[in-house]
XYZ file of C-alpha atoms in Angstrom:
534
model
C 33.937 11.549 -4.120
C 34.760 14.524 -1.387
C 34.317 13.439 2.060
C 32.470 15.291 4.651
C 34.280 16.517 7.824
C 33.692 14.321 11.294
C 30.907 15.456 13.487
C 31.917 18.266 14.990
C 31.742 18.266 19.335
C 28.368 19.048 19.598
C 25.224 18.555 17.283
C 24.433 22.153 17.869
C 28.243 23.034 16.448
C 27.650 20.918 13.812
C 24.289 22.086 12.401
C 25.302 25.608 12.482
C 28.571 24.653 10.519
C 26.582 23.138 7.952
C 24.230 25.809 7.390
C 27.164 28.387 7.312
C 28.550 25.996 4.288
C 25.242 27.083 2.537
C 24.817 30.304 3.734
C 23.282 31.596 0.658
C 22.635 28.521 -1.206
C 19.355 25.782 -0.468
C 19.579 24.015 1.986
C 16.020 22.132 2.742
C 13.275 22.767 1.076
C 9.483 20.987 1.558
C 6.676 19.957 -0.560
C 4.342 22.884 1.249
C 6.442 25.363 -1.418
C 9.460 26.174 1.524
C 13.241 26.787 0.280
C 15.387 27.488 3.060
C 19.191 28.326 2.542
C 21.022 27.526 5.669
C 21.444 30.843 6.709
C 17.607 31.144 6.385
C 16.940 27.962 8.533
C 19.853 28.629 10.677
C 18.031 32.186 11.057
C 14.436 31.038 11.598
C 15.547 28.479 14.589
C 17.140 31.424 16.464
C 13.849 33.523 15.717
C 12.177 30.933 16.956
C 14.198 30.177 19.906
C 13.959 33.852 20.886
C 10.086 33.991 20.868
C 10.004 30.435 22.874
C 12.063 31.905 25.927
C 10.560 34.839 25.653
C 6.453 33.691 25.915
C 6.126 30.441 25.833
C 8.826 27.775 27.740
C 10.072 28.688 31.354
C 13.851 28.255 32.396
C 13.556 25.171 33.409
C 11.238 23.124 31.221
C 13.434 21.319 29.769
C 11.350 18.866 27.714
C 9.294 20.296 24.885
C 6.636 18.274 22.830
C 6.344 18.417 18.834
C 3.515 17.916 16.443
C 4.697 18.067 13.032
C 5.395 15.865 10.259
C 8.649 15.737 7.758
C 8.455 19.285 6.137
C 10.932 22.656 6.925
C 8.801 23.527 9.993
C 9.715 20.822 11.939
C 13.308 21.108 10.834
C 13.030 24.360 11.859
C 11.632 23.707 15.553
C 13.595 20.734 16.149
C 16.679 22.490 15.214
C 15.851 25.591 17.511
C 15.016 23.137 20.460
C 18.172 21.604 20.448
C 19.890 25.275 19.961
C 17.884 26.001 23.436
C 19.447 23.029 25.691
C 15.883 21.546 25.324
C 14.968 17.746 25.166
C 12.760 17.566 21.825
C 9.626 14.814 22.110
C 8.647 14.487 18.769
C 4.818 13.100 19.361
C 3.096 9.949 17.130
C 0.343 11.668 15.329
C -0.635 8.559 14.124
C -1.813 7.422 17.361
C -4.942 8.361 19.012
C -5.267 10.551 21.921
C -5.618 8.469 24.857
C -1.749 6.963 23.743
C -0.546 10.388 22.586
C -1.685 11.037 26.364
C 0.205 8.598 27.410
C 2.939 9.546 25.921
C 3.020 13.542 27.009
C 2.446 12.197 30.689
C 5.314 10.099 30.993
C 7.516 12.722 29.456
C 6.053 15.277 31.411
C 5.564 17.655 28.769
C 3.469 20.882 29.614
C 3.679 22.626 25.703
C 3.408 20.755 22.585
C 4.331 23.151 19.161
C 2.436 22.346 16.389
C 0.802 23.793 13.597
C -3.036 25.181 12.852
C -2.597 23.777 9.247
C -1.960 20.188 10.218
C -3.605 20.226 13.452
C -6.726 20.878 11.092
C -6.119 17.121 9.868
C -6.048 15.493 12.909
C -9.139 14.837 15.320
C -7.144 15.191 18.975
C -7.589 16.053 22.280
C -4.162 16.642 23.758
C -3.600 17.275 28.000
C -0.693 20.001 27.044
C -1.054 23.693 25.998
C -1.135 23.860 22.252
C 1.322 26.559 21.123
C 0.550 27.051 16.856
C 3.716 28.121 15.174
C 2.065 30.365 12.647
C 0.473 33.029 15.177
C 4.727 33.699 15.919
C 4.798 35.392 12.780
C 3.333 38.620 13.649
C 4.854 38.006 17.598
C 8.806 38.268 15.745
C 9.622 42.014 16.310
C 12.613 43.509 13.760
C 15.110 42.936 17.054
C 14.554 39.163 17.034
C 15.244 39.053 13.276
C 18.075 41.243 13.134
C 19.753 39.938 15.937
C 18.760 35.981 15.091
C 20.366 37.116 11.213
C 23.694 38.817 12.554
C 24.316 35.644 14.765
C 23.240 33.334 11.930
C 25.505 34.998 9.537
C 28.319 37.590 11.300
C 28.661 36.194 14.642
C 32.316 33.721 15.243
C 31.200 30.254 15.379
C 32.817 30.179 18.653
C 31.309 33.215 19.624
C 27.580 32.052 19.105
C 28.301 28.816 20.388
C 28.968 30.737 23.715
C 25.976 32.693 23.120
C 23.488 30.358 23.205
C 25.123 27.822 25.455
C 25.831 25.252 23.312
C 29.346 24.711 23.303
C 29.915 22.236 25.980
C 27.318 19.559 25.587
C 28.399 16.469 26.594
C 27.989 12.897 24.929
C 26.244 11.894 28.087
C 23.577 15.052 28.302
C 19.492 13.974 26.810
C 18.936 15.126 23.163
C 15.687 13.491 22.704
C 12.987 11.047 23.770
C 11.472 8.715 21.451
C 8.388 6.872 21.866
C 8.748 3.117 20.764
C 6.120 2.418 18.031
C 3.792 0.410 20.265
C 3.002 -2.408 17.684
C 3.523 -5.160 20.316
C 3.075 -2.995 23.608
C 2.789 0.237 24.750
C 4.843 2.901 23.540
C 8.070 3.374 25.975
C 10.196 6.234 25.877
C 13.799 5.797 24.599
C 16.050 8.393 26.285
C 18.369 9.563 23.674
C 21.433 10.790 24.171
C 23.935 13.918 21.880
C 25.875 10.553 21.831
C 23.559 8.177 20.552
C 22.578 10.156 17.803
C 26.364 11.577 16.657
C 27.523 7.790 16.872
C 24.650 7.080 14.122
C 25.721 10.091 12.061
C 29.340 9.079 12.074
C 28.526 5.739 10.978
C 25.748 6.234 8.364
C 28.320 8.137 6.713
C 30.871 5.437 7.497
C 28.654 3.216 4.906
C 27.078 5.376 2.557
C 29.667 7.574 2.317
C 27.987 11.387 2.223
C 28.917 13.757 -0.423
C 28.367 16.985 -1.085
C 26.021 16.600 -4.025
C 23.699 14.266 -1.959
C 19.970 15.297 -1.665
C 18.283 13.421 1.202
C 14.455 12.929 0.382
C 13.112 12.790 3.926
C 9.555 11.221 4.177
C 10.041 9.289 7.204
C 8.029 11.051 10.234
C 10.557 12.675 13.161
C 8.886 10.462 15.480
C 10.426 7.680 13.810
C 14.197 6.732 14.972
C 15.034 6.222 11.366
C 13.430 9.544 10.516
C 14.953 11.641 13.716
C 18.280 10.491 13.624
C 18.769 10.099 9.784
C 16.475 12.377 7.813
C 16.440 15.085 10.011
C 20.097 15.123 11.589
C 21.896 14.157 8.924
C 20.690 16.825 6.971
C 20.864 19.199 9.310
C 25.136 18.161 10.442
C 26.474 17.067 6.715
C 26.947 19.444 4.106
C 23.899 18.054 1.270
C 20.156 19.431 1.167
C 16.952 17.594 2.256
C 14.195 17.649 0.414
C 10.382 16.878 3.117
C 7.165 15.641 2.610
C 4.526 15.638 4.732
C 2.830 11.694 4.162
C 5.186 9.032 2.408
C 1.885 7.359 1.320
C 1.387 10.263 -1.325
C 3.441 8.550 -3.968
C 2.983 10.847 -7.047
C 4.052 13.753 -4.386
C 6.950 12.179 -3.203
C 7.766 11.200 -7.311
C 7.787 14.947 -7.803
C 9.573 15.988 -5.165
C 12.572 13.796 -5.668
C 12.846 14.577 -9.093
C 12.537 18.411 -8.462
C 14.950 17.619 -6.113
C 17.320 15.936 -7.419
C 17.141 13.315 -4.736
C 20.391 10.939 -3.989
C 19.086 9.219 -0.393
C 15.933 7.811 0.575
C 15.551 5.737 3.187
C 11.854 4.578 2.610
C 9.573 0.474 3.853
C 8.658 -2.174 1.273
C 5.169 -0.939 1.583
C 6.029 2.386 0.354
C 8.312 1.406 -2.845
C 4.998 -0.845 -3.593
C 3.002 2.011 -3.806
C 5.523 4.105 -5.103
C 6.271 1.522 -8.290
C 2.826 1.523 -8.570
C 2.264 5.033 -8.844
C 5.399 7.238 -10.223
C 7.227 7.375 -13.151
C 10.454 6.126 -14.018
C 11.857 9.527 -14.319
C 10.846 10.493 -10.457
C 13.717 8.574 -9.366
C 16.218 8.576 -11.642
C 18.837 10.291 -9.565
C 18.546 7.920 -6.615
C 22.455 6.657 -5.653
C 21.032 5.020 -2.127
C 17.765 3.483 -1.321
C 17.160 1.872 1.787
C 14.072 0.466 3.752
C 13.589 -1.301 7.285
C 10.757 -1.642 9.414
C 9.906 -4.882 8.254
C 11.448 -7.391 5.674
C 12.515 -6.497 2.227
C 10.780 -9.182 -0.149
C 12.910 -9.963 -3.043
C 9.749 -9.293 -5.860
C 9.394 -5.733 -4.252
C 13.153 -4.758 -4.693
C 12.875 -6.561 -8.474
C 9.544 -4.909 -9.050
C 11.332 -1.427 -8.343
C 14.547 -1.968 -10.072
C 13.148 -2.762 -13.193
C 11.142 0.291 -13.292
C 13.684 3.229 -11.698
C 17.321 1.440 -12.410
C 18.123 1.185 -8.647
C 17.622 -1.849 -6.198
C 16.739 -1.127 -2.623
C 19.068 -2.714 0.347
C 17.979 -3.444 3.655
C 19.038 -1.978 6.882
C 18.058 -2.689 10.742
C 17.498 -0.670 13.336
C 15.341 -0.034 16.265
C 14.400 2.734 18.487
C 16.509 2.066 21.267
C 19.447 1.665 19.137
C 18.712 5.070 17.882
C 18.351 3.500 15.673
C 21.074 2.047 13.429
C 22.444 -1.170 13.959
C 22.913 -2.617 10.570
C 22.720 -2.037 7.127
C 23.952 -3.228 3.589
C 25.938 -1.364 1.375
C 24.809 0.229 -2.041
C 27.615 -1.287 -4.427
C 28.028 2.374 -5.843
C 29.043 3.468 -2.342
C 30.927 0.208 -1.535
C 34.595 -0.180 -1.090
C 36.633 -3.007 -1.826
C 34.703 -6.043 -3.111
C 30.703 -5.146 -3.435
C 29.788 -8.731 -2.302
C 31.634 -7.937 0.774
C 29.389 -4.800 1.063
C 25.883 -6.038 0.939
C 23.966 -9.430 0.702
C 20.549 -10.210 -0.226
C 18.019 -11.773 1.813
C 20.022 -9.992 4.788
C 20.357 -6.561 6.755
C 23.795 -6.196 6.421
C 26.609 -6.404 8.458
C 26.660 -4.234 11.627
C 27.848 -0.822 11.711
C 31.352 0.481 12.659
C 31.218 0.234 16.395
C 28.337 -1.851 16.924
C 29.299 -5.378 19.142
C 26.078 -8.181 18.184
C 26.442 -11.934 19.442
C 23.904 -14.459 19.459
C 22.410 -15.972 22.913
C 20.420 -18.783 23.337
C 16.659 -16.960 24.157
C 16.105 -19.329 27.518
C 19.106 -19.326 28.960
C 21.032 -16.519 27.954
C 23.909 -18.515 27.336
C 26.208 -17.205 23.877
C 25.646 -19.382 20.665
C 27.899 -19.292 18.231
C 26.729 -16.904 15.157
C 25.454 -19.582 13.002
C 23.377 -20.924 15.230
C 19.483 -19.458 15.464
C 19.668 -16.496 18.448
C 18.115 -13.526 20.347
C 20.287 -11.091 18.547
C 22.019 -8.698 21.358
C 23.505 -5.230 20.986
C 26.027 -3.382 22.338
C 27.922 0.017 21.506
C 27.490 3.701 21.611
C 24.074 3.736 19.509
C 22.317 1.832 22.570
C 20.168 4.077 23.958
C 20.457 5.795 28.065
C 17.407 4.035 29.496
C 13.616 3.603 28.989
C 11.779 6.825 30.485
C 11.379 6.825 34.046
C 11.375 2.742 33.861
C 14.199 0.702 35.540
C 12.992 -2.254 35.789
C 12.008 -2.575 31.881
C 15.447 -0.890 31.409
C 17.491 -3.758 33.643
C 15.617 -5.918 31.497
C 16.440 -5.029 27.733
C 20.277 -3.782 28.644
C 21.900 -6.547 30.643
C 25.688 -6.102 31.186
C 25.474 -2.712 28.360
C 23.879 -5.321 25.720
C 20.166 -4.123 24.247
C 18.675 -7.595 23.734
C 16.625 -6.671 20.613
C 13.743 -9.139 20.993
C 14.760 -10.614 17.499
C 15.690 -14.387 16.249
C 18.544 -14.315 14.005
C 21.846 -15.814 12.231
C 25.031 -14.335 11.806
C 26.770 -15.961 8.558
C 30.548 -16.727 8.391
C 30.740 -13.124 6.785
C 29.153 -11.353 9.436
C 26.039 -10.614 7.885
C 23.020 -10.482 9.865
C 19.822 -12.745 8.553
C 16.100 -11.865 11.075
C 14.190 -14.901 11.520
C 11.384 -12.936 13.571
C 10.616 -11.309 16.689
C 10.489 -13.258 19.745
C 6.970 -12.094 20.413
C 6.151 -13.615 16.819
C 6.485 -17.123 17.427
C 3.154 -19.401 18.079
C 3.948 -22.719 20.359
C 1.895 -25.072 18.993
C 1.880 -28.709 20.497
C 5.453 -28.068 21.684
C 6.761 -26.864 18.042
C 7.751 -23.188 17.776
C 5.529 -21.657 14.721
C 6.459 -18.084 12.789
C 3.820 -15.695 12.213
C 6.217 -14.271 9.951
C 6.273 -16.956 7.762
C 2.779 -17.902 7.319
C 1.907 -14.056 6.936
C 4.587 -13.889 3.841
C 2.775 -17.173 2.196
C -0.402 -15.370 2.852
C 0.405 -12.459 1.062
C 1.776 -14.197 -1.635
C -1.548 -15.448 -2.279
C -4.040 -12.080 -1.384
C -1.381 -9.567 -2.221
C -1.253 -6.072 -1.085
C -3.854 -3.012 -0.507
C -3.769 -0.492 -3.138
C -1.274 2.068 -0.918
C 0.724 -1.372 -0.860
C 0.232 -1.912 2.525
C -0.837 -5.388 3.998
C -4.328 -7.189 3.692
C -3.306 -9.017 6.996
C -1.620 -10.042 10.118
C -0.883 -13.546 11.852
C -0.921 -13.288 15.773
C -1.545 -16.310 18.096
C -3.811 -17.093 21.151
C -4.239 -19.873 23.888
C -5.535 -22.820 22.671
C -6.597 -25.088 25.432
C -5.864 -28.694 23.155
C -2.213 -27.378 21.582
C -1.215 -24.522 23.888
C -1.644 -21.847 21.143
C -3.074 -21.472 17.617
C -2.849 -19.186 14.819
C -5.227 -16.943 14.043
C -5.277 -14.578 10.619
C -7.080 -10.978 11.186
C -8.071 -9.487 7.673
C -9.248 -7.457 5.657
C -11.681 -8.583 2.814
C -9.923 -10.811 0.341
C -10.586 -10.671 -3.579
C -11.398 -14.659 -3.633
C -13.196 -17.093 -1.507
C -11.892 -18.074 1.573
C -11.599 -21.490 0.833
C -9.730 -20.869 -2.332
C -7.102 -18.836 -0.229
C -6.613 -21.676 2.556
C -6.393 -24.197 -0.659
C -3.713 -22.424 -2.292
C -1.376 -21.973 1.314
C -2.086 -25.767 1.703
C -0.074 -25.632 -1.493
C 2.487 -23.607 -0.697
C 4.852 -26.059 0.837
C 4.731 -25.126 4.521
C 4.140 -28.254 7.332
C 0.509 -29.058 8.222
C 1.285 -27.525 11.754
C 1.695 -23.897 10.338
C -1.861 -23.950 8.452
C -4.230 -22.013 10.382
C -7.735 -23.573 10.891
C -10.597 -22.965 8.839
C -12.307 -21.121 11.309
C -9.671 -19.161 12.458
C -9.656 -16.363 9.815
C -11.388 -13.030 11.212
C -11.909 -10.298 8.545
C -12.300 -6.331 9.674
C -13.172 -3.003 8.013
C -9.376 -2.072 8.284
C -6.260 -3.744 9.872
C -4.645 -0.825 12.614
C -1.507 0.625 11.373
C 1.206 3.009 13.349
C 3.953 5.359 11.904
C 5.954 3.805 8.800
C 2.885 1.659 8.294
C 3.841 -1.002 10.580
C 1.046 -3.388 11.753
C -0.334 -2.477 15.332
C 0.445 -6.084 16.641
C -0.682 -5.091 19.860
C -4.257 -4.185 18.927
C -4.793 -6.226 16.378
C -4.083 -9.440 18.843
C -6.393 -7.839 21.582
C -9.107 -8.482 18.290
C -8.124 -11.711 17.829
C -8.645 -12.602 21.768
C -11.474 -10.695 21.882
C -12.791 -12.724 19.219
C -11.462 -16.207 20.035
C -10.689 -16.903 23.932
């Protein structure tokens, strides 16, 4: 296998190196019917860039908001944002728009680029000027394209570098600010830095090992740290293709497009392979060398469901937002080296990434526990993002002493892989025992199974309970049996009495509230359950 180069200096230096590599050959293509060789994309982000100076961004507005979802245009306009010295806020368009609000006022974005197409699909009311990229194409004049095409393919590296002022970015300077997912608060703005997101480049190639040949098939949104920093850089600074679709939950789309494709790399949730097993055929991903899925745990039936149908078993790998976002992952034993048990174990997220520092600290007192023991899992390492937006206090508090303190309960074994218990925020007390929501949702679903789009049929949150200090309550969506049958059959299921939620303490809705990557919106669906039950 040929190895890539390292990361160049600069992102910027790096993504116009890569598209050089394919001047004339494909470089990204989308499921909207766009092939772009890198000289085309390469190109149609210095277009772009022109036209934004020109009408639309003043001097010094420095952070720009983006509307789009996984497809060439938003490679396009993230790629011409970052050639501009501009800080890129790719915008959750799964959210309504009193948090998308939210979200553009804390980042203090005046103009949000989007499209008319997929601005049709949405039902928003933004507080920034809209600017729709398609009305550009009669605003490009023959000088913008014939000067963006003799920089994209005549001008010295160097040269253009110069040109466009991109040559001395520093490590330190903002790339990018993400918007945590909000499913167990408000969203918070990660400030990303050129560092943050070259340290994740240098070590997702570090353990899958990027070739030439590779095809990434990028159906993760941008406004997803997985989906920013992985499908869209990576891509954009290695010398493979990318291959974008709009909506991961599109299965027989997605099918096509990898096979068309060619597709090597996806980095994809359990809830999507369910639907996808469900709903391609075995051919769609027979050229798949790498798949792996976070966001939320990896059941074993799920990864044996899809390797019995496509010849390829997922791995898991763990990341978060402010971590931008990589801070473990297991190995595919086709990319491993040395000994593949070494490389990746099951039931785990891998070991951390070259670089990354974890220990283990007792969640009271702060005090280190040795890795064995059950921990608040802290961070620490060039991936941890600058600070939270505009927030010191919440920053003080999740980087003490340069260590992100992730917020999750794990183990480290003797081999350095890292096993998730749960979220600290996912723990019931419940007559002075410490109760997973985690655990009894898995047993749940178990027993009611998953939606058709393989998504979940419910969540486990807990409220004040004035006899026992808290109790469990399950919000749902209708189940296919009696309730009674359900709460019979987790009474069988082997967990203690204490971890059985009370009869009365199911509450079924229309639909549970999802955001990006089809994560559960902890945060609203508990303000449901205390609405309901306090």
């Amino acid at each position: 296998m040929s190895r890539q180069p390292a990361v160049p200096t600069t992102l910027a230096a790096a993504a116009i190196s890569a598209c050089r590599k394919r001047l004339r050959r494909e470089k990204i293509r989308d499921s909207l019917g766009t092939t772009l060789t890198g000289g085309e994309l390469l190109t149609r982000a210095l277009v772009l860039r022109r036209i934004l100076r020109r009408q639309v961004l003043a001097p010094d507005e420095r952070r720009v908001g983006i509307l789009l979802p996984p497809s060439a245009a938003g490679v396009v306009t993230n790629l011409a944002l970052t050639l501009d010295e501009r800080i890129t806020v790719n915008l959750n368009y799964t959210l309504n728009s009193e948090m998308l609000n939210a979200s553009i006022r804390q980042a203090k974005v005046t103009h949000v680029l989007t499209s008319r197409r997929f601005l049709e699909k949405l039902s928003l009311d933004l507080d920034a000027e809209l600017v729709l990229l398609e009305d550009f194409a009669t605003v490009a004049t023959r000088r913008d394209k014939l000067t963006a095409a003799a920089m994209a393919f005549v001008a010295p590296q160097r040269l253009l570098e110069r040109m466009i002022g991109v040559h001395d970015h520093a490590d330190d300077d903002v790339l990018s600010i993400m918007f945590t997912s909000g499913t167990t608060g408000a969203p918070k703005g990660a400030v990303l830095t050129h560092g943050n997101v070259k340290f994740n480049l240098t070590a997702v190639d570090a353990i899958i090992r990027v070739d030439p040949h590779d095809v990434v098939i990028g159906i993760l949104p941008f406004f997803h740290s997985f989906g920013y920093a992985i499908t869209l850089w990576a891509p954009l600074v290695f010398d493979v293709r990318a291959a974008y679709h709009v909506n991961p939950l599109e299965a027989q789309t997605v099918g096509k497009l990898a096979r068309e494709a060619g597709g090597t790399i996806l980095l994809s949730t359990p809830m999507f392979l369910r639907n996808y097993t469900r709903r391609c055929a075995p051919e769609d991903f027979a050229s798949l060398e790498v798949l792996v899925t976070g966001a939320e745990r990896l059941p074993p039936a799920v990864a044996d469901a899809f390797e019995a149908k496509f010849g390829i078993r997922p791995v898991e790998g763990y990341g978060t937002t402010e971590t931008s976002p990589l801070i473990s992952a297991n190995i595919p034993p086709n990319r491993a080296i040395g000994d593949p048990a070494l490389s990746a174990r099951e039931g785990t997220v891998g070991k951390p990434a070259p670089g990354v520092r974890v220990k283990l600290v007792d969640p009271e007192t702060g005090a280190d526990l040795p890795p064995v023991d059950q921990g608040m899992l802290l961070v620490a390492g060039p991936n941890v993002m600058h600070s939270y937006l505009d927030r010191p206090a919440e920053t003080a508090s999740a980087i003490r002493d340069g260590w992100y303190v992730t917020g999750d309960i794990c183990t480290i074994d003797a081999d350095g892989f890292i096993r998730i218990v749960g979220r600290q925020s996912r723990f019931a007390k419940i007559a002075g025992e410490i109760v997973p929501h985690g655990l009894v949702e898995e047993a749940l679903a178990e027993i009611v199974g998953f939606d058709e789009a393989g998504g979940p049929r419910l969540a486990v949150v807990s409220v004040p309970d004035e006899a026992r200090g808290e109790k469990l309550v399950v919000v749902h969506t209708a189940f296919d049996e009696p309730l009674d049958e359900v709460r019979r059959r987790l009474a069988e299921a082997g967990l203690p009495n204490l971890y059985l939620p009370a009869a009365n303490a199911y509450l079924e809705v229309e639909e549970l509230p999802l955001v990006g990557a089809g994560k559960l919106d902890l945060r609203t669906i508990t303000e449901i359950a205390r609405a309901r039950f306090i």
